[in-house]
PDB file of C-alpha atoms in Angstrom:
ATOM      1  CA  MET A  13      -8.541  -3.269   7.210  1.00 43.00           C
ATOM      2  CA  THR A  14      -5.543  -5.067   8.691  1.00 55.00           C
ATOM      3  CA  ALA A  15      -6.037  -8.818   8.790  1.00 74.00           C
ATOM      4  CA  ASN A  16      -6.123 -10.598  12.124  1.00 93.00           C
ATOM      5  CA  ARG A  17      -3.067 -12.597  11.094  1.00 97.00           C
ATOM      6  CA  ILE A  18       0.166 -13.487  12.868  1.00 98.00           C
ATOM      7  CA  ILE A  19       3.062 -14.340  10.537  1.00 97.00           C
ATOM      8  CA  VAL A  20       5.764 -16.546  12.049  1.00 95.00           C
ATOM      9  CA  GLY A  21       9.111 -17.248  10.388  1.00 91.00           C
ATOM     10  CA  TYR A  22       9.489 -21.022  10.515  1.00 90.00           C
ATOM     11  CA  ASP A  23      12.330 -23.333   9.455  1.00 85.00           C
ATOM     12  CA  ARG A  24      11.939 -26.173  11.981  1.00 85.00           C
ATOM     13  CA  SER A  25      14.906 -24.950  14.052  1.00 86.00           C
ATOM     14  CA  ALA A  26      14.485 -24.951  17.835  1.00 89.00           C
ATOM     15  CA  ASP A  27      14.195 -21.165  17.918  1.00 88.00           C
ATOM     16  CA  SER A  28      11.614 -21.055  15.143  1.00 89.00           C
ATOM     17  CA  ARG A  29       9.603 -23.703  16.989  1.00 93.00           C
ATOM     18  CA  ALA A  30       9.703 -21.457  20.059  1.00 94.00           C
ATOM     19  CA  ALA A  31       8.498 -18.571  17.873  1.00 93.00           C
ATOM     20  CA  ALA A  32       5.668 -20.740  16.547  1.00 96.00           C
ATOM     21  CA  SER A  33       4.634 -21.676  20.086  1.00 96.00           C
ATOM     22  CA  TRP A  34       4.574 -17.985  21.088  1.00 97.00           C
ATOM     23  CA  ALA A  35       2.516 -17.107  18.015  1.00 98.00           C
ATOM     24  CA  LEU A  36       0.043 -19.929  18.624  1.00 98.00           C
ATOM     25  CA  ASP A  37      -0.435 -18.915  22.257  1.00 97.00           C
ATOM     26  CA  GLU A  38      -1.074 -15.333  21.159  1.00 97.00           C
ATOM     27  CA  ALA A  39      -3.506 -16.495  18.490  1.00 97.00           C
ATOM     28  CA  ALA A  40      -5.407 -18.586  21.040  1.00 97.00           C
ATOM     29  CA  ARG A  41      -5.959 -15.388  23.069  1.00 95.00           C
ATOM     30  CA  THR A  42      -6.848 -13.139  20.136  1.00 95.00           C
ATOM     31  CA  GLY A  43      -8.517 -15.403  17.574  1.00 96.00           C
ATOM     32  CA  ALA A  44      -5.861 -14.573  14.970  1.00 97.00           C
ATOM     33  CA  LEU A  45      -4.814 -16.870  12.140  1.00 98.00           C
ATOM     34  CA  VAL A  46      -1.198 -18.090  12.291  1.00 98.00           C
ATOM     35  CA  GLU A  47       0.707 -18.193   9.007  1.00 97.00           C
ATOM     36  CA  PHE A  48       3.852 -20.350   8.932  1.00 96.00           C
ATOM     37  CA  PHE A  49       6.171 -18.447   6.598  1.00 94.00           C
ATOM     38  CA  TYR A  50       9.306 -19.582   4.754  1.00 91.00           C
ATOM     39  CA  ALA A  51      11.314 -17.440   2.311  1.00 86.00           C
ATOM     40  CA  TYR A  52      14.457 -18.270   0.404  1.00 79.00           C
ATOM     41  CA  GLU A  53      16.610 -16.559  -2.177  1.00 66.00           C
ATOM     42  CA  TRP A  54      18.670 -18.346  -4.827  1.00 61.00           C
ATOM     43  CA  PRO A  55      21.308 -16.545  -6.898  1.00 56.00           C
ATOM     44  CA  GLU A  56      21.174 -16.615 -10.650  1.00 50.00           C
ATOM     45  CA  TRP A  57      23.904 -18.612 -12.359  1.00 47.00           C
ATOM     46  CA  ALA A  58      25.408 -17.989 -15.758  1.00 49.00           C
ATOM     47  CA  PRO A  59      28.018 -20.018 -17.698  1.00 53.00           C
ATOM     48  CA  ALA A  60      31.402 -18.318 -18.025  1.00 54.00           C
ATOM     49  CA  ALA A  61      30.900 -17.750 -21.757  1.00 53.00           C
ATOM     50  CA  SER A  62      27.425 -16.327 -21.367  1.00 53.00           C
ATOM     51  CA  THR A  63      26.410 -12.755 -20.579  1.00 55.00           C
ATOM     52  CA  ILE A  64      22.784 -13.709 -19.984  1.00 56.00           C
ATOM     53  CA  PRO A  65      21.926 -14.968 -16.496  1.00 58.00           C
ATOM     54  CA  ALA A  66      20.348 -18.382 -16.458  1.00 56.00           C
ATOM     55  CA  PRO A  67      17.972 -19.709 -13.789  1.00 55.00           C
ATOM     56  CA  ALA A  68      19.725 -21.386 -10.913  1.00 54.00           C
ATOM     57  CA  VAL A  69      19.566 -25.166 -10.694  1.00 54.00           C
ATOM     58  CA  TRP A  70      18.099 -24.836  -7.191  1.00 56.00           C
ATOM     59  CA  PRO A  71      15.480 -24.762  -5.868  1.00 60.00           C
ATOM     60  CA  ASP A  72      13.712 -27.544  -7.742  1.00 64.00           C
ATOM     61  CA  GLY A  73      10.377 -29.243  -7.213  1.00 73.00           C
ATOM     62  CA  GLU A  74      11.818 -31.653  -4.687  1.00 77.00           C
ATOM     63  CA  THR A  75      13.097 -28.763  -2.597  1.00 75.00           C
ATOM     64  CA  ASP A  76       9.696 -27.112  -2.621  1.00 77.00           C
ATOM     65  CA  ARG A  77       8.019 -30.350  -1.614  1.00 84.00           C
ATOM     66  CA  ALA A  78      10.448 -30.832   1.267  1.00 85.00           C
ATOM     67  CA  ILE A  79       9.823 -27.299   2.526  1.00 85.00           C
ATOM     68  CA  LYS A  80       6.048 -27.725   2.261  1.00 88.00           C
ATOM     69  CA  GLY A  81       6.374 -30.988   4.153  1.00 90.00           C
ATOM     70  CA  ARG A  82       8.140 -29.219   7.027  1.00 89.00           C
ATOM     71  CA  LEU A  83       5.502 -26.526   7.184  1.00 92.00           C
ATOM     72  CA  HIS A  84       2.659 -29.033   7.048  1.00 92.00           C
ATOM     73  CA  GLU A  85       4.298 -30.888   9.939  1.00 93.00           C
ATOM     74  CA  ALA A  86       4.195 -27.648  11.922  1.00 94.00           C
ATOM     75  CA  VAL A  87       0.529 -27.149  11.063  1.00 95.00           C
ATOM     76  CA  THR A  88      -0.278 -30.718  12.137  1.00 95.00           C
ATOM     77  CA  ALA A  89       1.521 -30.187  15.449  1.00 95.00           C
ATOM     78  CA  ALA A  90      -0.303 -26.882  15.940  1.00 96.00           C
ATOM     79  CA  LYS A  91      -3.680 -28.581  15.537  1.00 96.00           C
ATOM     80  CA  GLN A  92      -2.750 -30.932  18.364  1.00 96.00           C
ATOM     81  CA  THR A  93      -1.487 -28.294  20.794  1.00 97.00           C
ATOM     82  CA  HIS A  94      -3.801 -25.428  19.773  1.00 97.00           C
ATOM     83  CA  PRO A  95      -6.867 -27.057  18.146  1.00 96.00           C
ATOM     84  CA  GLY A  96      -8.845 -23.827  18.082  1.00 96.00           C
ATOM     85  CA  VAL A  97      -6.235 -21.812  16.153  1.00 97.00           C
ATOM     86  CA  ARG A  98      -6.536 -21.423  12.381  1.00 97.00           C
ATOM     87  CA  THR A  99      -3.310 -21.955  10.431  1.00 97.00           C
ATOM     88  CA  GLU A 100      -1.932 -21.785   6.909  1.00 95.00           C
ATOM     89  CA  ILE A 101       1.479 -21.873   5.194  1.00 95.00           C
ATOM     90  CA  SER A 102       3.290 -19.667   2.691  1.00 93.00           C
ATOM     91  CA  ILE A 103       6.547 -20.093   0.776  1.00 90.00           C
ATOM     92  CA  VAL A 104       8.177 -17.343  -1.279  1.00 89.00           C
ATOM     93  CA  ARG A 105      11.310 -17.155  -3.406  1.00 84.00           C
ATOM     94  CA  ALA A 106      12.268 -13.631  -2.440  1.00 85.00           C
ATOM     95  CA  SER A 107      14.058 -11.567   0.161  1.00 84.00           C
ATOM     96  CA  THR A 108      13.040 -12.590   3.654  1.00 85.00           C
ATOM     97  CA  ALA A 109      13.305  -9.074   5.073  1.00 85.00           C
ATOM     98  CA  LEU A 110      11.601  -7.278   2.185  1.00 90.00           C
ATOM     99  CA  THR A 111       8.806  -9.833   2.033  1.00 93.00           C
ATOM    100  CA  LEU A 112       8.126  -9.698   5.771  1.00 92.00           C
ATOM    101  CA  ILE A 113       8.114  -5.882   5.689  1.00 92.00           C
ATOM    102  CA  GLU A 114       5.658  -5.923   2.800  1.00 94.00           C
ATOM    103  CA  ARG A 115       3.458  -8.573   4.410  1.00 94.00           C
ATOM    104  CA  SER A 116       3.481  -6.746   7.745  1.00 94.00           C
ATOM    105  CA  ALA A 117       1.060  -4.173   6.317  1.00 93.00           C
ATOM    106  CA  ASP A 118      -1.650  -6.836   6.492  1.00 93.00           C
ATOM    107  CA  ALA A 119      -0.552  -8.548   9.692  1.00 96.00           C
ATOM    108  CA  ARG A 120      -1.264  -8.232  13.370  1.00 96.00           C
ATOM    109  CA  LEU A 121       2.245  -9.360  14.352  1.00 97.00           C
ATOM    110  CA  ILE A 122       5.481 -10.668  12.822  1.00 96.00           C
ATOM    111  CA  VAL A 123       7.062 -13.329  15.063  1.00 94.00           C
ATOM    112  CA  VAL A 124      10.587 -14.719  14.629  1.00 90.00           C
ATOM    113  CA  GLY A 125      13.025 -16.757  16.683  1.00 85.00           C
ATOM    114  CA  SER A 126      16.257 -15.327  17.973  1.00 80.00           C
ATOM    115  CA  ARG A 127      18.166 -17.560  15.548  1.00 68.00           C
ATOM    116  CA  GLY A 128      17.260 -19.662  12.546  1.00 50.00           C
ATOM    117  CA  ASN A 129      18.370 -21.730   9.608  1.00 46.00           C
ATOM    118  CA  SER A 130      17.940 -20.909   5.914  1.00 42.00           C
ATOM    119  CA  ALA A 131      14.543 -19.187   5.818  1.00 45.00           C
ATOM    120  CA  VAL A 132      15.250 -17.046   8.835  1.00 45.00           C
ATOM    121  CA  ALA A 133      19.039 -17.134   8.914  1.00 42.00           C
ATOM    122  CA  GLY A 134      20.701 -14.144  10.510  1.00 41.00           C
ATOM    123  CA  LEU A 135      17.553 -12.858  12.159  1.00 42.00           C
ATOM    124  CA  LEU A 136      19.719 -11.031  14.656  1.00 44.00           C
ATOM    125  CA  GLY A 137      21.537  -9.503  11.713  1.00 48.00           C
ATOM    126  CA  SER A 138      20.176  -7.663   8.714  1.00 62.00           C
ATOM    127  CA  VAL A 139      16.763  -9.342   8.647  1.00 71.00           C
ATOM    128  CA  SER A 140      15.722  -8.649  12.226  1.00 74.00           C
ATOM    129  CA  VAL A 141      17.067  -5.104  12.117  1.00 73.00           C
ATOM    130  CA  ALA A 142      15.388  -4.312   8.794  1.00 77.00           C
ATOM    131  CA  VAL A 143      12.046  -5.838   9.721  1.00 85.00           C
ATOM    132  CA  SER A 144      12.026  -4.245  13.182  1.00 82.00           C
ATOM    133  CA  ALA A 145      12.888  -0.862  11.703  1.00 80.00           C
ATOM    134  CA  HIS A 146      10.374  -0.868   8.867  1.00 85.00           C
ATOM    135  CA  ALA A 147       7.498  -3.236   9.693  1.00 89.00           C
ATOM    136  CA  HIS A 148       3.961  -1.873   9.765  1.00 92.00           C
ATOM    137  CA  CYS A 149       3.080  -3.959  12.815  1.00 94.00           C
ATOM    138  CA  PRO A 150       4.892  -5.009  16.000  1.00 94.00           C
ATOM    139  CA  VAL A 151       7.772  -7.473  15.547  1.00 93.00           C
ATOM    140  CA  ILE A 152       8.305 -10.155  18.179  1.00 95.00           C
ATOM    141  CA  VAL A 153      11.760 -11.715  18.636  1.00 92.00           C
ATOM    142  CA  VAL A 154      11.265 -14.767  20.843  1.00 93.00           C
ATOM    143  CA  ARG A 155      13.989 -15.329  23.415  1.00 92.00           C
ATOM    144  CA  GLY A 156      14.316 -17.384  26.586  1.00 92.00           C
ATOM    145  CA  ASP A 157      11.634 -19.424  28.312  1.00 92.00           C
ATOM    146  CA  ALA A 158      10.128 -17.091  30.898  1.00 95.00           C
ATOM    147  CA  ALA A 159       7.274 -18.160  33.158  1.00 96.00           C
ATOM    148  CA  PRO A 160       3.864 -16.860  32.017  1.00 95.00           C
ATOM    149  CA  THR A 161       3.281 -15.318  35.439  1.00 97.00           C
ATOM    150  CA  ARG A 162       6.129 -12.830  35.037  1.00 98.00           C
ATOM    151  CA  PRO A 163       5.316  -9.177  34.271  1.00 98.00           C
ATOM    152  CA  VAL A 164       5.471  -7.307  30.986  1.00 98.00           C
ATOM    153  CA  VAL A 165       8.095  -4.523  30.916  1.00 98.00           C
ATOM    154  CA  VAL A 166       8.035  -1.486  28.636  1.00 97.00           C
ATOM    155  CA  GLY A 167      10.680   1.206  28.156  1.00 93.00           C
ATOM    156  CA  VAL A 168       9.294   4.711  27.542  1.00 92.00           C
ATOM    157  CA  ASP A 169      10.349   8.283  26.943  1.00 85.00           C
ATOM    158  CA  ASP A 170       8.390  11.213  25.489  1.00 80.00           C
ATOM    159  CA  SER A 171       8.570  10.075  21.852  1.00 80.00           C
ATOM    160  CA  PRO A 172       5.509   8.978  19.828  1.00 81.00           C
ATOM    161  CA  SER A 173       6.913   5.490  19.299  1.00 81.00           C
ATOM    162  CA  ALA A 174       7.305   5.031  23.050  1.00 85.00           C
ATOM    163  CA  HIS A 175       3.605   5.765  23.482  1.00 89.00           C
ATOM    164  CA  LEU A 176       2.809   3.150  20.829  1.00 92.00           C
ATOM    165  CA  ALA A 177       5.006   0.696  22.708  1.00 92.00           C
ATOM    166  CA  LEU A 178       3.129   1.487  25.919  1.00 95.00           C
ATOM    167  CA  ASP A 179      -0.233   0.939  24.194  1.00 95.00           C
ATOM    168  CA  PHE A 180       0.958  -2.481  23.051  1.00 96.00           C
ATOM    169  CA  ALA A 181       2.440  -3.368  26.442  1.00 97.00           C
ATOM    170  CA  VAL A 182      -0.763  -2.466  28.284  1.00 97.00           C
ATOM    171  CA  GLU A 183      -2.800  -4.715  25.984  1.00 96.00           C
ATOM    172  CA  GLN A 184      -0.341  -7.572  26.396  1.00 97.00           C
ATOM    173  CA  ALA A 185      -0.241  -7.322  30.194  1.00 98.00           C
ATOM    174  CA  ALA A 186      -4.015  -7.043  30.480  1.00 97.00           C
ATOM    175  CA  ALA A 187      -4.588 -10.030  28.165  1.00 96.00           C
ATOM    176  CA  ARG A 188      -2.088 -12.134  30.109  1.00 96.00           C
ATOM    177  CA  GLY A 189      -3.343 -11.043  33.528  1.00 97.00           C
ATOM    178  CA  VAL A 190       0.117 -10.002  34.729  1.00 98.00           C
ATOM    179  CA  PRO A 191       1.576  -6.755  36.120  1.00 98.00           C
ATOM    180  CA  LEU A 192       3.076  -4.077  33.858  1.00 98.00           C
ATOM    181  CA  ARG A 193       6.345  -2.319  34.706  1.00 98.00           C
ATOM    182  CA  VAL A 194       6.813   1.026  32.935  1.00 97.00           C
ATOM    183  CA  ILE A 195      10.461   2.102  32.996  1.00 96.00           C
ATOM    184  CA  ARG A 196      11.909   5.468  32.051  1.00 94.00           C
ATOM    185  CA  THR A 197      15.626   6.108  32.326  1.00 92.00           C
ATOM    186  CA  TRP A 198      17.787   9.127  32.945  1.00 88.00           C
ATOM    187  CA  ARG A 199      21.413   8.665  32.025  1.00 78.00           C
ATOM    188  CA  PRO A 200      23.885   8.821  34.920  1.00 76.00           C
ATOM    189  CA  ILE A 201      26.514  11.529  35.057  1.00 67.00           C
ATOM    190  CA  THR A 202      29.803  10.258  33.667  1.00 61.00           C
ATOM    191  CA  GLY A 203      33.262  11.596  33.099  1.00 56.00           C
ATOM    192  CA  ILE A 204      35.256  13.856  35.343  1.00 57.00           C
ATOM    193  CA  TRP A 205      32.368  14.617  37.714  1.00 53.00           C
ATOM    194  CA  GLU A 206      30.965  11.120  38.206  1.00 54.00           C
ATOM    195  CA  ASP A 207      32.930  10.426  41.424  1.00 57.00           C
ATOM    196  CA  SER A 208      32.547  13.875  42.870  1.00 53.00           C
ATOM    197  CA  PRO A 209      30.744  13.992  46.245  1.00 50.00           C
ATOM    198  CA  LEU A 210      28.996  17.103  44.944  1.00 44.00           C
ATOM    199  CA  VAL A 211      27.164  15.061  42.356  1.00 51.00           C
ATOM    200  CA  ALA A 212      24.240  12.950  43.518  1.00 54.00           C
ATOM    201  CA  ARG A 213      22.076  12.332  40.452  1.00 66.00           C
ATOM    202  CA  THR A 214      18.517  11.502  41.398  1.00 81.00           C
ATOM    203  CA  VAL A 215      15.293  11.834  39.464  1.00 86.00           C
ATOM    204  CA  THR A 216      13.333  14.747  40.874  1.00 87.00           C
ATOM    205  CA  ALA A 217       9.583  14.753  41.427  1.00 89.00           C
ATOM    206  CA  GLU A 218       9.275  17.348  38.681  1.00 90.00           C
ATOM    207  CA  GLU A 219      11.204  15.183  36.230  1.00 89.00           C
ATOM    208  CA  ARG A 220       9.126  12.087  36.876  1.00 91.00           C
ATOM    209  CA  ARG A 221       5.735  13.866  36.987  1.00 94.00           C
ATOM    210  CA  PRO A 222       4.961  13.212  33.271  1.00 92.00           C
ATOM    211  CA  LEU A 223       5.683   9.512  33.816  1.00 94.00           C
ATOM    212  CA  ASP A 224       3.395   9.331  36.850  1.00 94.00           C
ATOM    213  CA  GLU A 225       0.633  11.178  35.005  1.00 94.00           C
ATOM    214  CA  LEU A 226       0.976   8.861  32.020  1.00 93.00           C
ATOM    215  CA  VAL A 227       0.677   5.759  34.174  1.00 94.00           C
ATOM    216  CA  ALA A 228      -2.233   7.252  36.126  1.00 95.00           C
ATOM    217  CA  GLY A 229      -4.124   7.665  32.851  1.00 95.00           C
ATOM    218  CA  TRP A 230      -3.688   3.988  32.048  1.00 95.00           C
ATOM    219  CA  HIS A 231      -4.762   3.067  35.596  1.00 93.00           C
ATOM    220  CA  ASP A 232      -8.045   4.845  34.903  1.00 95.00           C
ATOM    221  CA  LYS A 233      -8.547   2.895  31.664  1.00 95.00           C
ATOM    222  CA  TYR A 234      -7.483  -0.467  33.109  1.00 96.00           C
ATOM    223  CA  PRO A 235      -8.284  -0.348  36.843  1.00 95.00           C
ATOM    224  CA  GLN A 236      -7.813  -4.112  37.124  1.00 96.00           C
ATOM    225  CA  LEU A 237      -4.249  -3.940  35.764  1.00 97.00           C
ATOM    226  CA  GLU A 238      -1.360  -3.608  38.207  1.00 97.00           C
ATOM    227  CA  ILE A 239       0.958  -0.931  36.769  1.00 97.00           C
ATOM    228  CA  SER A 240       4.144   0.409  38.318  1.00 96.00           C
ATOM    229  CA  ALA A 241       6.164   3.437  37.152  1.00 95.00           C
ATOM    230  CA  GLU A 242       9.922   3.271  37.632  1.00 95.00           C
ATOM    231  CA  ALA A 243      12.263   6.239  37.171  1.00 93.00           C
ATOM    232  CA  VAL A 244      15.797   4.861  36.875  1.00 91.00           C
ATOM    233  CA  VAL A 245      19.187   6.559  36.692  1.00 90.00           C
ATOM    234  CA  ASP A 246      20.983   4.184  34.349  1.00 89.00           C
ATOM    235  CA  HIS A 247      21.830   3.613  30.716  1.00 88.00           C
ATOM    236  CA  PRO A 248      18.621   2.428  29.005  1.00 89.00           C
ATOM    237  CA  ALA A 249      20.288  -0.676  27.571  1.00 89.00           C
ATOM    238  CA  ASN A 250      21.445  -1.786  30.994  1.00 92.00           C
ATOM    239  CA  ALA A 251      18.214  -0.922  32.808  1.00 94.00           C
ATOM    240  CA  LEU A 252      15.981  -2.733  30.323  1.00 95.00           C
ATOM    241  CA  ALA A 253      18.271  -5.746  29.977  1.00 96.00           C
ATOM    242  CA  LEU A 254      18.273  -6.086  33.750  1.00 97.00           C
ATOM    243  CA  ALA A 255      14.485  -5.778  33.858  1.00 97.00           C
ATOM    244  CA  SER A 256      14.199  -8.500  31.214  1.00 97.00           C
ATOM    245  CA  THR A 257      15.642 -11.061  33.632  1.00 97.00           C
ATOM    246  CA  THR A 258      12.402 -11.026  35.634  1.00 97.00           C
ATOM    247  CA  ALA A 259       9.976 -10.372  32.755  1.00 98.00           C
ATOM    248  CA  GLN A 260       8.187 -12.495  30.173  1.00 98.00           C
ATOM    249  CA  LEU A 261       8.026  -9.754  27.537  1.00 98.00           C
ATOM    250  CA  LEU A 262      10.097  -6.593  26.994  1.00 97.00           C
ATOM    251  CA  VAL A 263       8.417  -3.947  24.815  1.00 95.00           C
ATOM    252  CA  VAL A 264      10.291  -1.066  23.166  1.00 92.00           C
ATOM    253  CA  GLY A 265       9.679   1.498  20.434  1.00 85.00           C
ATOM    254  CA  THR A 266      11.795   2.044  17.361  1.00 76.00           C
ATOM    255  CA  ARG A 267      12.812   5.618  18.013  1.00 61.00           C
ATOM    256  CA  GLY A 268      13.859   7.413  21.172  1.00 43.00           C
ATOM    257  CA  ARG A 269      14.271  11.004  22.211  1.00 43.00           C
ATOM    258  CA  GLY A 270      16.044  12.754  25.044  1.00 41.00           C
ATOM    259  CA  ALA A 271      17.443  10.212  27.494  1.00 42.00           C
ATOM    260  CA  VAL A 272      16.962   7.319  25.098  1.00 41.00           C
ATOM    261  CA  ARG A 273      17.708   8.935  21.737  1.00 41.00           C
ATOM    262  CA  GLY A 274      18.446   6.266  19.173  1.00 39.00           C
ATOM    263  CA  MET A 275      17.166   3.606  21.539  1.00 41.00           C
ATOM    264  CA  LEU A 276      15.960   1.568  18.585  1.00 41.00           C
ATOM    265  CA  LEU A 277      17.386   0.620  16.243  1.00 51.00           C
ATOM    266  CA  GLY A 278      20.705   1.865  17.523  1.00 53.00           C
ATOM    267  CA  SER A 279      23.096   0.499  20.095  1.00 64.00           C
ATOM    268  CA  VAL A 280      20.416  -0.026  22.746  1.00 71.00           C
ATOM    269  CA  SER A 281      18.119  -1.995  20.456  1.00 72.00           C
ATOM    270  CA  GLN A 282      20.987  -4.113  19.213  1.00 73.00           C
ATOM    271  CA  HIS A 283      21.938  -4.870  22.806  1.00 80.00           C
ATOM    272  CA  LEU A 284      18.381  -5.859  23.728  1.00 88.00           C
ATOM    273  CA  LEU A 285      17.809  -8.024  20.655  1.00 83.00           C
ATOM    274  CA  HIS A 286      21.008  -9.899  21.418  1.00 85.00           C
ATOM    275  CA  HIS A 287      21.033  -9.925  25.206  1.00 89.00           C
ATOM    276  CA  SER A 288      17.499  -9.661  26.554  1.00 94.00           C
ATOM    277  CA  ALA A 289      16.683 -12.588  28.820  1.00 96.00           C
ATOM    278  CA  CYS A 290      13.094 -12.655  27.567  1.00 97.00           C
ATOM    279  CA  THR A 291      11.121 -12.129  24.380  1.00 96.00           C
ATOM    280  CA  VAL A 292      11.364  -8.632  22.850  1.00 95.00           C
ATOM    281  CA  ALA A 293       8.524  -6.778  21.113  1.00 95.00           C
ATOM    282  CA  VAL A 294       9.640  -3.947  18.834  1.00 92.00           C
ATOM    283  CA  VAL A 295       6.758  -1.575  18.118  1.00 90.00           C
ATOM    284  CA  ARG A 296       7.172   0.833  15.232  1.00 82.00           C
ATOM    285  CA  GLU A 297       3.527   0.973  14.256  1.00 78.00           C
ATOM    286  CA  LEU A 298       0.361  -0.624  15.549  1.00 79.00           C
ATOM    287  CA  PRO A 299      -1.833  -2.641  13.153  1.00 77.00           C
ATOM    288  CA  GLY A 300      -4.107  -0.375  11.177  1.00 63.00           C
ATOM    289  CA  ALA A 301      -2.388   2.775  12.456  1.00 58.00           C
TER     290      ALA A 301
END
């Protein structure tokens, strides 16, 4: 059984503190334990005359103690702001990305800041991409400082991962008591015909029927939840980035099909992870799925 555990990458940077705050708020709603996680890798060093790698001088005991001190400070602060949330710390000397992917199998969520130092350095580079692409639970990249009254937005198509993203988005919106905007895009016509008066690309009733039926099903399950379905003629990266400016959470899947093929983790996902105005949830799998 998947543990009710939220793992947050923490290095005391401003962005990791924002990630910790997001994780603690989520844990207060769900009863999850929050684990403050730090990972670091140190290269092996060998003298010029030696062919046998020798252990690196760093990290030493003092380094470990300093890192533990930072994490314990975070735990102490968490007890003051979220006294009902259980916390613990973990430090590993291993690959950040590989460790988080492995640990995600027993986690409810992985939460990281949009930038970091040392333990979570480059989270909008190889680490964030790798973890988002391969984690066994949703990955949250905390961005911006949106008001908690703003809606949750989810981008969908007809792929299985989009349906997982919608499941997650519905739960998040319902738990937060805010509206849910479900957005599906159809790419605009470009090239030689885009300025032709004969071309007026609109989404037909037939095209949007599956979207309306999908949303109607969720209305039946969550009658108290305000859900809107939006059929948009636009590039998915642009439509979702624009929607993020009035949202508190943007939820996307890791694979797309049809109009949003390669949505994540291709050019669209990269754009959203770098340019979304609000926090992004990347849903590849749901816990225990």
